[in-house]
Coordinates of N, CA, C and O and ligand atoms in Angstrom, one line a residue:
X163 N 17.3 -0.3 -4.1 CA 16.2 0.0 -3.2 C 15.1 -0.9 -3.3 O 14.5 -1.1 -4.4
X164 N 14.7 -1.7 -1.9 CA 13.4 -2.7 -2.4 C 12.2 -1.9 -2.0 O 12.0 -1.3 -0.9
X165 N 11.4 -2.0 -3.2 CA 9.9 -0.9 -2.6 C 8.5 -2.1 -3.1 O 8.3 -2.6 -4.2
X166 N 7.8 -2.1 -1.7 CA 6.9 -2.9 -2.2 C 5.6 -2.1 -2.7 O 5.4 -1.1 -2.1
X167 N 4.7 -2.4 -3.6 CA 3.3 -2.2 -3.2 C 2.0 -2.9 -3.0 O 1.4 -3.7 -3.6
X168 N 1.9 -2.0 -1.6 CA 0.1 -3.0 -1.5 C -1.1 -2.6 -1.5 O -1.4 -1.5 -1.3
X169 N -1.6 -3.3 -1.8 CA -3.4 -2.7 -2.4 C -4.3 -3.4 -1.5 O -4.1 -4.5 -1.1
X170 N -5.1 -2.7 -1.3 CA -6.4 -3.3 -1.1 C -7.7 -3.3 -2.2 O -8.0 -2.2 -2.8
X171 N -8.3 -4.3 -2.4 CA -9.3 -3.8 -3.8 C -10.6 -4.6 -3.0 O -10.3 -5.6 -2.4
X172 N -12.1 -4.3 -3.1 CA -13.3 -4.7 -2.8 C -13.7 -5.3 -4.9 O -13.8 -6.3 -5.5
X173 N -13.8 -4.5 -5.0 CA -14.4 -4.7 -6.5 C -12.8 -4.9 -8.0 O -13.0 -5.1 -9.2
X174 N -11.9 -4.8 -7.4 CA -11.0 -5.2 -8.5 C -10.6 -4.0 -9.1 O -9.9 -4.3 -10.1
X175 N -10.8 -2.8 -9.0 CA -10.3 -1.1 -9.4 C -8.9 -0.5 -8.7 O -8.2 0.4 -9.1
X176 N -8.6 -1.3 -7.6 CA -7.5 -0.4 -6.9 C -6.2 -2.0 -7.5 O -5.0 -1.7 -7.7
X177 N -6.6 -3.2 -7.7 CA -6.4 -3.9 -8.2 C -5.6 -3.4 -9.3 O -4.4 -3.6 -9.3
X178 N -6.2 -3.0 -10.3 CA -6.0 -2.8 -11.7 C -4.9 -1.6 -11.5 O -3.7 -1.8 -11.6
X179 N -5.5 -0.5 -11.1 CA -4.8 0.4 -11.0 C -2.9 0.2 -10.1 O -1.9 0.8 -10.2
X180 N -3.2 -0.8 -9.5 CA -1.7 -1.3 -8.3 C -0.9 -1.8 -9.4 O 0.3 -1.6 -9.5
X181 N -1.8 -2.7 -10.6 CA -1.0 -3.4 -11.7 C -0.5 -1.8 -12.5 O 0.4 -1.2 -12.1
X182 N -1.0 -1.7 -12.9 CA -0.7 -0.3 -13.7 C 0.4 0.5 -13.2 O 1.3 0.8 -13.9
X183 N 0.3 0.7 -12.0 CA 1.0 1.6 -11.1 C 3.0 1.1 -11.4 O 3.9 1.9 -11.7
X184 N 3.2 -0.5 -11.0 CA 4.0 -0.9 -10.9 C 4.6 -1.4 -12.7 O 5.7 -1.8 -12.9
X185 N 3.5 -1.3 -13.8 CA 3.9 -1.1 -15.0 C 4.9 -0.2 -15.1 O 6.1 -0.3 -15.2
X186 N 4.1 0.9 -14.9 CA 5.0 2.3 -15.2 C 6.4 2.7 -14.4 O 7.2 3.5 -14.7
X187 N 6.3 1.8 -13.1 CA 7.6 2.3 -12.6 C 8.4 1.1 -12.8 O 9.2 0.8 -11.9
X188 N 8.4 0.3 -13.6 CA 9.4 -0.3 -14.7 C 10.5 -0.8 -13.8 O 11.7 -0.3 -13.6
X189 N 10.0 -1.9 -13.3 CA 10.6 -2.7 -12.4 C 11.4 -2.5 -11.1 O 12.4 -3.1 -10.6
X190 N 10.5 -1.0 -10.5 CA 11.5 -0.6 -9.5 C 10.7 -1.1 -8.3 O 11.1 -1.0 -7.1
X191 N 9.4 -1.8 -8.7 CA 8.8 -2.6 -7.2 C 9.0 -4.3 -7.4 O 8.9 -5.1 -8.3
X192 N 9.3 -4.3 -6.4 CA 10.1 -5.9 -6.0 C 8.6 -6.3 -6.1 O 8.5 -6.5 -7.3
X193 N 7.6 -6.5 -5.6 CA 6.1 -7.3 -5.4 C 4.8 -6.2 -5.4 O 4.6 -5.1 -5.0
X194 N 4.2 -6.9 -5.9 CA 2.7 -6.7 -5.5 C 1.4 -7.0 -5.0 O 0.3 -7.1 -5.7
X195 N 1.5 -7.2 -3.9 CA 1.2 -7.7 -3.0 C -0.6 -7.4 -2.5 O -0.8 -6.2 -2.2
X196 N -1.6 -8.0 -2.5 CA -3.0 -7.9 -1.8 C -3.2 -8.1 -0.3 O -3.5 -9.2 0.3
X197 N -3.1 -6.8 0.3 CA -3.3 -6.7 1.6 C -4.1 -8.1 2.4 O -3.7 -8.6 3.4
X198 N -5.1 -8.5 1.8 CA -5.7 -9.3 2.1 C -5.0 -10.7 2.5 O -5.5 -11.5 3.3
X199 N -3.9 -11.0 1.9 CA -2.9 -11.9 2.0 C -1.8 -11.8 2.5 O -1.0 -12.7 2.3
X200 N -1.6 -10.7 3.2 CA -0.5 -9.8 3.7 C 0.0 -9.9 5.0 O -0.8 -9.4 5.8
X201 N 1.0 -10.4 5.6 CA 1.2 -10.4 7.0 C 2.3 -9.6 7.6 O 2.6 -8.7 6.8
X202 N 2.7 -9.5 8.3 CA 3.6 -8.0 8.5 C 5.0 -8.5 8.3 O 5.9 -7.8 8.4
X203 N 5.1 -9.5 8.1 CA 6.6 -10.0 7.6 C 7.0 -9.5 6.1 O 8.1 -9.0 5.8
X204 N 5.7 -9.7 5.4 CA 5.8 -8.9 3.9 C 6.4 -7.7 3.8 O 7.2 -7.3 2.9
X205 N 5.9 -7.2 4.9 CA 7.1 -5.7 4.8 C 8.5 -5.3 5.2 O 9.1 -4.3 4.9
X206 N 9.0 -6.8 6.1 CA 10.0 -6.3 6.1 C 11.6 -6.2 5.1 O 11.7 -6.8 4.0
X207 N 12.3 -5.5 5.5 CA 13.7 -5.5 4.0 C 12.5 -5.0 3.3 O 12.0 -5.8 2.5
X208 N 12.0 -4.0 3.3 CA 11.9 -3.1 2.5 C 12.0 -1.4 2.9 O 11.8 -1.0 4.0
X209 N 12.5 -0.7 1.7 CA 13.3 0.8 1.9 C 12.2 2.0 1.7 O 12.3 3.1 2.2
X210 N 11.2 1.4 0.9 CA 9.7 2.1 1.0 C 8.5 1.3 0.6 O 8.6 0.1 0.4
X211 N 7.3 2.1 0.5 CA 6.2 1.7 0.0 C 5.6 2.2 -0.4 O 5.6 3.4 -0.2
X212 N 4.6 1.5 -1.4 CA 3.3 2.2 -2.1 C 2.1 1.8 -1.5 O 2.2 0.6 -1.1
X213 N 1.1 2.3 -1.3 CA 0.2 1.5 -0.5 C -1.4 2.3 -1.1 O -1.7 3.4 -0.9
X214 N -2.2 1.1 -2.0 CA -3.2 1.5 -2.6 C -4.5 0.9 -1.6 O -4.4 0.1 -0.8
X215 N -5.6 1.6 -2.0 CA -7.0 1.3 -1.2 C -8.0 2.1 -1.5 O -7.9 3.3 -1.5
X216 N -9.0 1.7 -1.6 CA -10.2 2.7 -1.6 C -11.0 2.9 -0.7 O -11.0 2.1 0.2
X217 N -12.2 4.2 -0.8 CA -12.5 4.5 0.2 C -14.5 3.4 -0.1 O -15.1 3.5 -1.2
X218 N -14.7 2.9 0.8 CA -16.4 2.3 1.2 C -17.1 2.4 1.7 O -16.9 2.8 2.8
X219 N -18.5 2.2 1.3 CA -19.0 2.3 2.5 C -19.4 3.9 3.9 O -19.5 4.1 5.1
X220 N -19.4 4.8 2.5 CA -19.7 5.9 3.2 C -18.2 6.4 4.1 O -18.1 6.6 5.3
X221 N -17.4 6.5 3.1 CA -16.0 7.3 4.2 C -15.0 6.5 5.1 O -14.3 7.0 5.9
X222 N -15.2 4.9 4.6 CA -14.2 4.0 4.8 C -13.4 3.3 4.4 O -13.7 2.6 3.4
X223 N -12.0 3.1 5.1 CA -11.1 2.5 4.8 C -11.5 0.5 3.9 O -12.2 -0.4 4.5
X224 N -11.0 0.3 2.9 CA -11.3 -0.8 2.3 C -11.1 -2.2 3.5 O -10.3 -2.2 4.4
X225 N -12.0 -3.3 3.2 CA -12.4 -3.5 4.3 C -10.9 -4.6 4.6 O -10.7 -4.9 5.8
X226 N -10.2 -4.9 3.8 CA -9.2 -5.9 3.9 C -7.9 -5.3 4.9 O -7.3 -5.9 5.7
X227 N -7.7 -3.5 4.4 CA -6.8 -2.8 5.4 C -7.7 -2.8 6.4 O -7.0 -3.1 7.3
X228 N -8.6 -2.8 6.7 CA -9.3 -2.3 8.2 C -8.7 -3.7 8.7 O -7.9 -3.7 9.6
X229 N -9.2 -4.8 8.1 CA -8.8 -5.8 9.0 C -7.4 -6.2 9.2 O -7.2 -7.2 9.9
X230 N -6.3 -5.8 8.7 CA -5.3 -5.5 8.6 C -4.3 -4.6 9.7 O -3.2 -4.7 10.3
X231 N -5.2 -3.6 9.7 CA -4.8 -2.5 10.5 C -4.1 -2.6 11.7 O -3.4 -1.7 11.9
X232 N -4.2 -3.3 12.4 CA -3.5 -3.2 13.9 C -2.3 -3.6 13.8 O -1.6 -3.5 14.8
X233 N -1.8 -3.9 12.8 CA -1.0 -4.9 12.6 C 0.5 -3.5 12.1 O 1.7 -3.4 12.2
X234 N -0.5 -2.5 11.6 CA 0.1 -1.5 11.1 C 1.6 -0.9 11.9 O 2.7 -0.8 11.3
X235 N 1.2 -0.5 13.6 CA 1.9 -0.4 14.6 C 3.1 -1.1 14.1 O 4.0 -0.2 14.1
X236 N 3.5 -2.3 13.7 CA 4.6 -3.3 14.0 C 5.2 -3.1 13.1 O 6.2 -3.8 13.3
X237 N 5.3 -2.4 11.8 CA 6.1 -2.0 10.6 C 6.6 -1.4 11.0 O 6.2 -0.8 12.0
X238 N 8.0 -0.9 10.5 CA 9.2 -0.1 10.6 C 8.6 1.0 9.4 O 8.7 0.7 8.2
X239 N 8.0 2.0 9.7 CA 8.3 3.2 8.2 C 8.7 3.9 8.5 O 8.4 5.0 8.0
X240 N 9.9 4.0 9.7 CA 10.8 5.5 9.8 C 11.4 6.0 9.1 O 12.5 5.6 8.6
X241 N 10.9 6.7 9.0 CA 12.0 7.7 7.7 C 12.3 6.9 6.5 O 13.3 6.8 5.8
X242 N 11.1 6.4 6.4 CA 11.0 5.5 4.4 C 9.9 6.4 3.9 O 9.1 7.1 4.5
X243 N 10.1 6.4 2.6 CA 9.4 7.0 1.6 C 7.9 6.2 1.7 O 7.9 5.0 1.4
X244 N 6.5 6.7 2.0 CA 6.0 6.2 1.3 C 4.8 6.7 0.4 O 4.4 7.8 0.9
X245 N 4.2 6.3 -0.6 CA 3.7 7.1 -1.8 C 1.8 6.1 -1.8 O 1.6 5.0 -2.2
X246 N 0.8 7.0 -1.4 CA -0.4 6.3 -1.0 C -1.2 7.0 -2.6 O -1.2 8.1 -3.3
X247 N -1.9 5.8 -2.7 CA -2.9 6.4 -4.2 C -4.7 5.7 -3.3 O -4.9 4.7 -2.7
X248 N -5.5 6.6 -3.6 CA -6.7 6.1 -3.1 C -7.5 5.6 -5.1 O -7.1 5.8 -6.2
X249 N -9.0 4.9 -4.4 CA -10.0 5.2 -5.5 C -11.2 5.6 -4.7 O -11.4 5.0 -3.7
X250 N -11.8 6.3 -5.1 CA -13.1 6.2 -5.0 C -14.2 6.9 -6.1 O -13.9 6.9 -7.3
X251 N -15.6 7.5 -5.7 CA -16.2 7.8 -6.7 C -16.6 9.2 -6.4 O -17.4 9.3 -5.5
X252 N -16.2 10.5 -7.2 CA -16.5 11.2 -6.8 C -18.2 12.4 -6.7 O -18.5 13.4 -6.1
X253 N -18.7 11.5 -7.8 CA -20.2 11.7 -7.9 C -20.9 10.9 -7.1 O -21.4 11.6 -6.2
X254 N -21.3 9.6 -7.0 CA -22.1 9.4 -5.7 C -21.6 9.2 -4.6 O -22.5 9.0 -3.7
X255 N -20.6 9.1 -4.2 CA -20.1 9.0 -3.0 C -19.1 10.8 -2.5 O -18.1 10.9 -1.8
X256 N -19.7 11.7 -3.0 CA -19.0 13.2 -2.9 C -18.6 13.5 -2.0 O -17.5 13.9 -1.8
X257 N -19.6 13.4 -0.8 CA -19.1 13.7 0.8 C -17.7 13.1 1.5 O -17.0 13.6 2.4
X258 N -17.7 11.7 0.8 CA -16.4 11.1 1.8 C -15.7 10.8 0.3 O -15.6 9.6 0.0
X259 N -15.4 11.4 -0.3 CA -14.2 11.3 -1.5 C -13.0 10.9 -1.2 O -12.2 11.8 -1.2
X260 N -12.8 10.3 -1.1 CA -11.4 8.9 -1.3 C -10.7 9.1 0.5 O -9.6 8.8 0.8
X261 N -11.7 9.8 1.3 CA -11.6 10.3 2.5 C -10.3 9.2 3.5 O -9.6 9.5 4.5
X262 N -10.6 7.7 2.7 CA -9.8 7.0 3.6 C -8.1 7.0 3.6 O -7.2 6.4 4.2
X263 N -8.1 7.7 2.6 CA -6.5 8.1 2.3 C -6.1 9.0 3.3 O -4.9 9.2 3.5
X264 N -7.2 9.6 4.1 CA -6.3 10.5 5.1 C -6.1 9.7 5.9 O -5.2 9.9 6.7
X265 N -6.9 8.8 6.1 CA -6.7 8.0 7.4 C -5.1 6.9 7.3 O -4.2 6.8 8.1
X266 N -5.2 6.4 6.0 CA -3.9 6.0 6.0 C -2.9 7.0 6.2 O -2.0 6.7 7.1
X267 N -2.8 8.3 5.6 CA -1.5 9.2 6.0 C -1.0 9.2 6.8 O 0.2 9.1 6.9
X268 N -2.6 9.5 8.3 CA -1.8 10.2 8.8 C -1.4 9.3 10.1 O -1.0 9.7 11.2
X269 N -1.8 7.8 9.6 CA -1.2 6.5 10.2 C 0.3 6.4 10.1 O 1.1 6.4 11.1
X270 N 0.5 6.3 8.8 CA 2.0 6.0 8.5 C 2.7 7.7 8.9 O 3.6 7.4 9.5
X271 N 2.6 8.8 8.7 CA 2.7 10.1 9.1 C 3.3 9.8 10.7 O 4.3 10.3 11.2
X272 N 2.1 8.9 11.4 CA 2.3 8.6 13.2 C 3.5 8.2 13.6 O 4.3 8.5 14.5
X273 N 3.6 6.9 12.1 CA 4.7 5.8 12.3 C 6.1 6.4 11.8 O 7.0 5.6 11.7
X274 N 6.1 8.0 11.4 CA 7.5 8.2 11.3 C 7.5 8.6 9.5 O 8.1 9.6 9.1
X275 N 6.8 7.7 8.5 CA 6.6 7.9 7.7 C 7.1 9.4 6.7 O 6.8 10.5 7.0
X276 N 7.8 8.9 5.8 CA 8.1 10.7 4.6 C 7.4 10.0 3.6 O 8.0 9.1 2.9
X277 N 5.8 10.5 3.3 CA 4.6 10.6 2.9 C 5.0 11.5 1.1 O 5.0 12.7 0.8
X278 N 5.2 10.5 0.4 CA 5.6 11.5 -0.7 C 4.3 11.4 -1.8 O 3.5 10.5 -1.6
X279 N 4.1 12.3 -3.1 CA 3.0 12.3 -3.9 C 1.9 12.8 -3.4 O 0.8 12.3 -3.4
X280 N 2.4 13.8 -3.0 CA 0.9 14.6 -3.1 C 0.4 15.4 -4.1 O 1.2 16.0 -4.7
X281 N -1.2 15.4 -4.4 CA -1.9 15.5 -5.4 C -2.3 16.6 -5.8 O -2.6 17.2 -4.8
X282 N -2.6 17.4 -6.9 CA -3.6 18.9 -6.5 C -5.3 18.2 -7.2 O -5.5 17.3 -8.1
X283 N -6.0 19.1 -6.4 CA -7.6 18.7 -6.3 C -7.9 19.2 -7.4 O -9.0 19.3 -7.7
X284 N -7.0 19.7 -8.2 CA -7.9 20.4 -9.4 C -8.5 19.1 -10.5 O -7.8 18.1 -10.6
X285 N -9.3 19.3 -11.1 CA -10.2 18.2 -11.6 C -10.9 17.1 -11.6 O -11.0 16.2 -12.4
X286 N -11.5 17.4 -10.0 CA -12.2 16.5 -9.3 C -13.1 17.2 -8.6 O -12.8 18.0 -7.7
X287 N -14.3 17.0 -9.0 CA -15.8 18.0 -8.2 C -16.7 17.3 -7.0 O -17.8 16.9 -7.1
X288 N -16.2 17.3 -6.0 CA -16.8 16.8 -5.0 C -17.2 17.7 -3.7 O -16.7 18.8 -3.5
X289 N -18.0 17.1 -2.9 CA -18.5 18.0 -1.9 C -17.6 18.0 -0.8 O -17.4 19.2 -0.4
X290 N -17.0 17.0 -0.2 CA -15.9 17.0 0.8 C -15.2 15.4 0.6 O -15.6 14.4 0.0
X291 N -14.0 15.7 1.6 CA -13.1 15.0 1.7 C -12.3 15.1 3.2 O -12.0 16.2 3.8
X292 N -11.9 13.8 3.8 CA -10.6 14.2 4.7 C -9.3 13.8 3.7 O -8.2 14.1 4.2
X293 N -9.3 13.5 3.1 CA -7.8 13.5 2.3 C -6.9 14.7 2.0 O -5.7 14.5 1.6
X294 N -7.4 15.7 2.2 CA -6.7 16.6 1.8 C -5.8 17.2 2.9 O -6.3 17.6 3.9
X295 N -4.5 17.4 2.7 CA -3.8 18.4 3.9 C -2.7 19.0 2.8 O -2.0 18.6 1.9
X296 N -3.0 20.6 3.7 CA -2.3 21.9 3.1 C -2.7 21.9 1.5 O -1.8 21.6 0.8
X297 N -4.1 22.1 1.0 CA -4.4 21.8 0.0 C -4.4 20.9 -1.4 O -4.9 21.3 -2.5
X298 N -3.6 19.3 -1.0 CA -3.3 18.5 -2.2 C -3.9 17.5 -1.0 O -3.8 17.5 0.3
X299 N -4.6 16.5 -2.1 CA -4.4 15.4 -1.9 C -3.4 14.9 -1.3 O -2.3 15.5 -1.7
X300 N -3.2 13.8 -0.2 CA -2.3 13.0 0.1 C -1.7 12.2 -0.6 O -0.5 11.9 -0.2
X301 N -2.2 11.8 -1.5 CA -1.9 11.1 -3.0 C -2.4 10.8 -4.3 O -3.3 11.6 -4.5
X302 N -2.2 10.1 -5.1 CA -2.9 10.1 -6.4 C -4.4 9.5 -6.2 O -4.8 8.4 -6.0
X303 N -5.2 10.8 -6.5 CA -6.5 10.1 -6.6 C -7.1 9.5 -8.1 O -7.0 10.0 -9.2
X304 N -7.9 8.1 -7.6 CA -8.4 7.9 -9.3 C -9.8 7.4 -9.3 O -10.0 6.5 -8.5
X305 N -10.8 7.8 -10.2 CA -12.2 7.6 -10.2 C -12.3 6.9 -11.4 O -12.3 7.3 -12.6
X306 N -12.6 5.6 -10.6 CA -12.9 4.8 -12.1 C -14.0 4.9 -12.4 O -14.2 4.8 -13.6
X307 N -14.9 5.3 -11.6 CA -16.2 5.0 -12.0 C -16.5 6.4 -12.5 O -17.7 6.5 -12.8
X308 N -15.9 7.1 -12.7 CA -16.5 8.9 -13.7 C -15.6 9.1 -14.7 O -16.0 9.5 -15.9
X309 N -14.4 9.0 -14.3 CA -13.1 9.5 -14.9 C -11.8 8.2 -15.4 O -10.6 8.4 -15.5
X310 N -12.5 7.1 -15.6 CA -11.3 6.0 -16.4 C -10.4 6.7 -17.1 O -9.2 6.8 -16.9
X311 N -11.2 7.5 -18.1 CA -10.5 8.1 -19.0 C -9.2 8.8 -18.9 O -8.3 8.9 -19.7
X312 N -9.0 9.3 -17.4 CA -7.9 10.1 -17.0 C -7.2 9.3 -16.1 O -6.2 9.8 -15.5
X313 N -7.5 8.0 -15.8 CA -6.5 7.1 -15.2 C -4.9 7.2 -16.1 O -4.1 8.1 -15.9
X314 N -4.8 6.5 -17.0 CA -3.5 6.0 -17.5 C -2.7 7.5 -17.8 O -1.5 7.4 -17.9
X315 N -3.1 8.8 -17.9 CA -2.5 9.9 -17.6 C -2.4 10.3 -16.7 O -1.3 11.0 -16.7
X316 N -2.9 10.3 -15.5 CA -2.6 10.9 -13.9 C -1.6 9.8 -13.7 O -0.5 10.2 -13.4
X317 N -1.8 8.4 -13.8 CA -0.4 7.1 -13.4 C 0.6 7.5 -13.7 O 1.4 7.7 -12.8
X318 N 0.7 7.9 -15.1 CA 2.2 8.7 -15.8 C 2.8 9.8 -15.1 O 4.0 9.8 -14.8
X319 N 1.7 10.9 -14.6 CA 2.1 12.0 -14.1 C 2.4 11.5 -12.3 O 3.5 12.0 -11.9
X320 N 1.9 11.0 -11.8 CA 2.4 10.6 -10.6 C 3.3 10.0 -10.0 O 3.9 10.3 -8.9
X321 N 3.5 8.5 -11.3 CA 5.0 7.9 -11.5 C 6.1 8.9 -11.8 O 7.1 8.6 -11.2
X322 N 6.3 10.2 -12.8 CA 7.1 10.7 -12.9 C 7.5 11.6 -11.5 O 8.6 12.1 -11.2
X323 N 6.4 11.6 -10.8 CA 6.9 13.0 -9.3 C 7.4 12.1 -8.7 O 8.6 12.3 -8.4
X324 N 6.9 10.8 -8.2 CA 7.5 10.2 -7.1 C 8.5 9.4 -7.7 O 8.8 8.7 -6.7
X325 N 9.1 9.2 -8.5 CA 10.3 8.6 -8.9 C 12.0 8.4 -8.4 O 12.7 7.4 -8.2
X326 N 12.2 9.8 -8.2 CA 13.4 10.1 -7.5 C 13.4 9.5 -6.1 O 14.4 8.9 -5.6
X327 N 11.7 9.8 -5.5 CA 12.0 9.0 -3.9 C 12.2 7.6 -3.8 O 12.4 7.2 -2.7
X328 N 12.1 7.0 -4.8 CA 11.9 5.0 -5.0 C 13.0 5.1 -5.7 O 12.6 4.5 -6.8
X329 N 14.5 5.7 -5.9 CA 15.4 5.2 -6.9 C 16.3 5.5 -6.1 O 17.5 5.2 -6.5
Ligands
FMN95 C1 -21.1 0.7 -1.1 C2 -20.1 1.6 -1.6 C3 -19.6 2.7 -0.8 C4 -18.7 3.5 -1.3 N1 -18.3 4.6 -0.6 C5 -17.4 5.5 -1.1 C6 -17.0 6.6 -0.3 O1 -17.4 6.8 0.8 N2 -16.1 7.5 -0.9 C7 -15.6 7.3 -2.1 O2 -14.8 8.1 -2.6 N3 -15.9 6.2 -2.9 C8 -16.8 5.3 -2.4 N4 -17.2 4.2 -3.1 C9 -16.6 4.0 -4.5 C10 -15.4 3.1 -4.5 O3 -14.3 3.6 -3.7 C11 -15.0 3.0 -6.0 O4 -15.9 2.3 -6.7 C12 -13.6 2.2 -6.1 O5 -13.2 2.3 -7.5 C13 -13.7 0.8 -5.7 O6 -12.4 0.2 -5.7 P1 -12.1 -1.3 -5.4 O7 -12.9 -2.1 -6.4 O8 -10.7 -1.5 -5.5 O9 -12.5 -1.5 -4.0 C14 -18.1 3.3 -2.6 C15 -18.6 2.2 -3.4 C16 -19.5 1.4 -2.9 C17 -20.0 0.2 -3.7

């Protein structure tokens, strides 16, 4: 199965974490790819995806997918797996918490997409979010800026759920 993942990073955190991500699932992603450099050919001959990004700027999509975005339409994700991880920060930025992950869902969700890894909100204190549907996150959330500490354990636990759908 070829599974790609792509990231978008502003500051180098969704970065880190894309590397991390494709550590742990121990060579089951063909590339890792920076949206920013990314053209819709990149995705093709692939069986799923990962797709990382943080939310900016007050409840927005990172700015490399935004400029990306139209392009979204032209991908094939019917009926592929795909597995979305947001970052953002959930003490100053509380109101729109990693909010742009819903926007990716329920994009790829549009495009046919089987949206796998979803998250539970328990241990994260924020004021609102659109990421959430039927009570879990859309995917793995990670706060580098409060909670580092619990990155390389939530990676673990998230690489083990979505596993089966990427193999
Ligand atoms: C100007 C600015 C606006 C931000 N807005 C949000 C936001 O609305 N929601 C959120 O959860 N995080 C927000 N963040 C936090 C970032 O998502 C977080 O720092 C993330 O780790 C950045 O990842 P990146 O370096 O890969 O872009 C914002 C950060 C900055 C600097």
């Amino acid at each position: 199965m070829e599974v790609k993942l792509f990231y978008g990073s502003t500051t180098g955190n969704t970065e880190k974490v894309a590397k991390k991500i494709a550590d742990a699932m121990k060579g089951k992603i063909a590339e890792v790819v920076d949206i920013k450099k990314a053209s819709v050919d990149d995705f093709d001959f692939c069986d799923g995806y990962i797709l990382g990004l943080s939310t900016v700027d007050e409840g927005l999509l990172q700015e490399d997918w935004r400029r990306f975005w139209d392009n979204m339409e032209d991908i094939d994700f019917d009926g592929k797996p795909v597995a979305i991880f947001g970052l953002g920060d959930q003490v100053k930025y509380g109101k729109w918490f990693v909010s742009a992950m819903g926007e990716v869902y329920d994009k790829v969700t549009e495009l046919g997409a089987n949206v796998v890894g979803a998250w539970p909100t328990d241990g994260y204190t924020y004021d609102d979010t659109t990421a959430v549907r039927d009570g879990k996150f859309v995917g793995l959330v990670i706060d580098e800026d409060n909670q580092a500490d619990k990155t390389d354990a939530r990676i673990a636990t998230w690489v083990g759920q979505i596993g089966s759908a990427f193999s």
